[in-house]
mmCIF file of C-alpha atoms in Angstrom:
data_model
loop_
_atom_site.group_PDB
_atom_site.id
_atom_site.type_symbol
_atom_site.label_atom_id
_atom_site.label_comp_id
_atom_site.label_asym_id
_atom_site.label_seq_id
_atom_site.Cartn_x
_atom_site.Cartn_y
_atom_site.Cartn_z
ATOM 1 C CA MET I 1069 104.429 106.100 103.383
ATOM 2 C CA HIS I 1070 104.075 109.774 104.146
ATOM 3 C CA ARG I 1071 101.614 111.282 101.659
ATOM 4 C CA ASN I 1072 103.699 112.520 98.756
ATOM 5 C CA GLU I 1073 101.729 113.301 95.615
ATOM 6 C CA SER I 1074 104.806 113.415 93.398
ATOM 7 C CA ALA I 1075 106.097 110.037 94.592
ATOM 8 C CA GLU I 1076 102.627 108.533 94.166
ATOM 9 C CA ASP I 1077 102.434 109.870 90.603
ATOM 10 C CA TYR I 1078 105.819 108.359 89.765
ATOM 11 C CA LEU I 1079 104.854 104.995 91.239
ATOM 12 C CA GLU I 1080 101.551 105.012 89.361
ATOM 13 C CA THR I 1081 103.370 105.858 86.109
ATOM 14 C CA ILE I 1082 105.838 103.002 86.635
ATOM 15 C CA LEU I 1083 102.896 100.624 87.203
ATOM 16 C CA ILE I 1084 101.088 101.805 84.064
ATOM 17 C CA LEU I 1085 104.227 101.587 81.918
ATOM 18 C CA SER I 1086 105.069 98.131 83.270
ATOM 19 C CA LYS I 1087 101.686 96.880 82.035
ATOM 20 C CA CYS I 1088 102.572 97.646 78.418
ATOM 21 C CA ARG I 1089 106.368 97.370 78.297
ATOM 22 C CA PRO I 1090 108.745 94.543 79.115
ATOM 23 C CA VAL I 1091 110.963 96.962 81.095
ATOM 24 C CA VAL I 1092 110.640 100.515 82.392
ATOM 25 C CA ARG I 1093 113.513 102.995 82.277
ATOM 26 C CA SER I 1094 113.892 106.575 83.520
ATOM 27 C CA VAL I 1095 113.662 107.864 79.955
ATOM 28 C CA ASP I 1096 110.275 106.133 79.564
ATOM 29 C CA ILE I 1097 108.998 107.778 82.736
ATOM 30 C CA ALA I 1098 110.313 111.195 81.667
ATOM 31 C CA GLU I 1099 108.611 110.856 78.282
ATOM 32 C CA GLU I 1100 105.310 109.660 79.781
ATOM 33 C CA MET I 1101 105.161 112.382 82.440
ATOM 34 C CA GLY I 1102 106.636 115.184 80.329
ATOM 35 C CA PHE I 1103 109.553 115.752 82.719
ATOM 36 C CA LYS I 1104 113.258 116.142 82.072
ATOM 37 C CA LYS I 1105 115.408 113.094 82.742
ATOM 38 C CA PRO I 1106 117.439 114.742 85.572
ATOM 39 C CA SER I 1107 114.204 115.403 87.501
ATOM 40 C CA VAL I 1108 113.152 111.790 87.047
ATOM 41 C CA SER I 1109 116.592 110.588 88.162
ATOM 42 C CA VAL I 1110 116.277 112.517 91.430
ATOM 43 C CA ALA I 1111 112.790 111.097 91.989
ATOM 44 C CA MET I 1112 114.000 107.543 91.272
ATOM 45 C CA LYS I 1113 116.814 108.010 93.802
ATOM 46 C CA ASN I 1114 114.271 109.077 96.427
ATOM 47 C CA LEU I 1115 111.955 106.157 95.635
ATOM 48 C CA ARG I 1116 114.908 103.764 95.766
ATOM 49 C CA GLU I 1117 115.951 105.136 99.167
ATOM 50 C CA LYS I 1118 112.402 104.564 100.453
ATOM 51 C CA ASN I 1119 112.526 101.003 99.070
ATOM 52 C CA HIS I 1120 109.596 101.575 96.707
ATOM 53 C CA ILE I 1121 111.598 100.636 93.600
ATOM 54 C CA THR I 1122 114.679 98.723 92.592
ATOM 55 C CA VAL I 1123 116.898 99.691 89.681
ATOM 56 C CA THR I 1124 119.074 97.146 87.915
ATOM 57 C CA LYS I 1125 122.565 97.954 86.664
ATOM 58 C CA GLU I 1126 121.014 98.194 83.173
ATOM 59 C CA GLY I 1127 118.681 100.934 84.454
ATOM 60 C CA PHE I 1128 115.502 98.843 84.503
ATOM 61 C CA ILE I 1129 113.063 100.021 87.170
ATOM 62 C CA TYR I 1130 110.842 97.640 89.116
ATOM 63 C CA LEU I 1131 108.316 98.295 91.857
ATOM 64 C CA THR I 1132 108.972 96.642 95.204
ATOM 65 C CA PRO I 1133 105.980 95.171 97.063
ATOM 66 C CA SER I 1134 105.493 98.437 98.987
ATOM 67 C CA GLY I 1135 105.836 100.502 95.809
ATOM 68 C CA LYS I 1136 103.388 98.287 93.969
ATOM 69 C CA GLU I 1137 100.866 98.537 96.799
ATOM 70 C CA ILE I 1138 100.943 102.340 96.688
ATOM 71 C CA ALA I 1139 100.858 102.420 92.875
ATOM 72 C CA GLU I 1140 97.880 100.058 92.687
ATOM 73 C CA MET I 1141 95.977 102.060 95.313
ATOM 74 C CA ILE I 1142 96.509 105.328 93.416
ATOM 75 C CA TYR I 1143 95.728 103.705 90.055
ATOM 76 C CA GLU I 1144 92.473 102.211 91.376
ATOM 77 C CA ARG I 1145 91.430 105.583 92.771
ATOM 78 C CA HIS I 1146 92.302 107.343 89.530
ATOM 79 C CA GLU I 1147 90.369 104.901 87.366
ATOM 80 C CA LEU I 1148 87.253 104.791 89.546
ATOM 81 C CA LEU I 1149 87.104 108.540 90.159
ATOM 82 C CA THR I 1150 87.616 109.308 86.465
ATOM 83 C CA LYS I 1151 84.838 106.923 85.414
ATOM 84 C CA TRP I 1152 82.533 108.267 88.113
ATOM 85 C CA LEU I 1153 83.066 111.895 87.083
ATOM 86 C CA VAL I 1154 82.525 111.027 83.410
ATOM 87 C CA LYS I 1155 79.318 109.221 84.373
ATOM 88 C CA LEU I 1156 78.220 112.417 86.143
ATOM 89 C CA GLY I 1157 78.679 114.288 82.850
ATOM 90 C CA VAL I 1158 82.162 115.753 83.284
ATOM 91 C CA ASP I 1159 84.313 115.922 80.140
ATOM 92 C CA GLU I 1160 86.737 112.966 80.094
ATOM 93 C CA LYS I 1161 89.891 115.116 80.042
ATOM 94 C CA ILE I 1162 88.693 117.284 82.927
ATOM 95 C CA ALA I 1163 87.517 114.192 84.828
ATOM 96 C CA ALA I 1164 90.966 112.608 84.529
ATOM 97 C CA GLU I 1165 92.684 115.801 85.681
ATOM 98 C CA ASP I 1166 90.330 116.195 88.648
ATOM 99 C CA ALA I 1167 90.647 112.518 89.558
ATOM 100 C CA CYS I 1168 94.423 112.943 89.586
ATOM 101 C CA ARG I 1169 94.115 115.680 92.205
ATOM 102 C CA ILE I 1170 91.445 113.937 94.286
ATOM 103 C CA GLU I 1171 93.170 110.521 94.313
ATOM 104 C CA HIS I 1172 96.007 111.824 96.501
ATOM 105 C CA ASP I 1173 93.933 113.617 99.116
ATOM 106 C CA ILE I 1174 90.848 111.503 99.676
ATOM 107 C CA SER I 1175 90.907 109.353 102.799
ATOM 108 C CA LYS I 1176 90.756 105.589 102.544
ATOM 109 C CA GLU I 1177 87.425 105.658 104.384
ATOM 110 C CA SER I 1178 85.841 108.177 102.004
ATOM 111 C CA PHE I 1179 87.169 106.394 98.919
ATOM 112 C CA GLU I 1180 85.795 103.045 100.125
ATOM 113 C CA ALA I 1181 82.416 104.665 100.808
ATOM 114 C CA ILE I 1182 82.298 106.120 97.284
ATOM 115 C CA LYS I 1183 83.441 102.812 95.807
ATOM 116 C CA ASN I 1184 80.744 100.896 97.677
ATOM 117 C CA HIS I 1185 78.075 103.444 96.782
ATOM 118 C CA ILE I 1186 78.582 103.840 93.054
ATOM 119 C CA LYS I 1187 78.125 101.186 90.429
ATOM 120 C CA ILE I 1188 80.342 101.745 87.405
#
């Protein structure tokens, strides 16, 4: 997938919501991300066209294998980077915000090196 921070954020949000809800709908994503439903609908259309999600006739959203792979990669980066920054003394809220920016831009090689170097 071409690097698209917005798409990655949507996929990560769907993954997170699917861990605590039986089904995920556009309204759930809009509420979680603080976006308006029309914006989420456009994003879901784009993700569907890229085969990263499927949407049932009832409006339930599911990650496809490719969508889940991207979402899990971003989620792992977010969690590890947040914990690492907190361990370095950064305020938890700031650490989460910074991790959200870093998680999209860091190379796989650099992330793996950090992951192998730090013990959290």
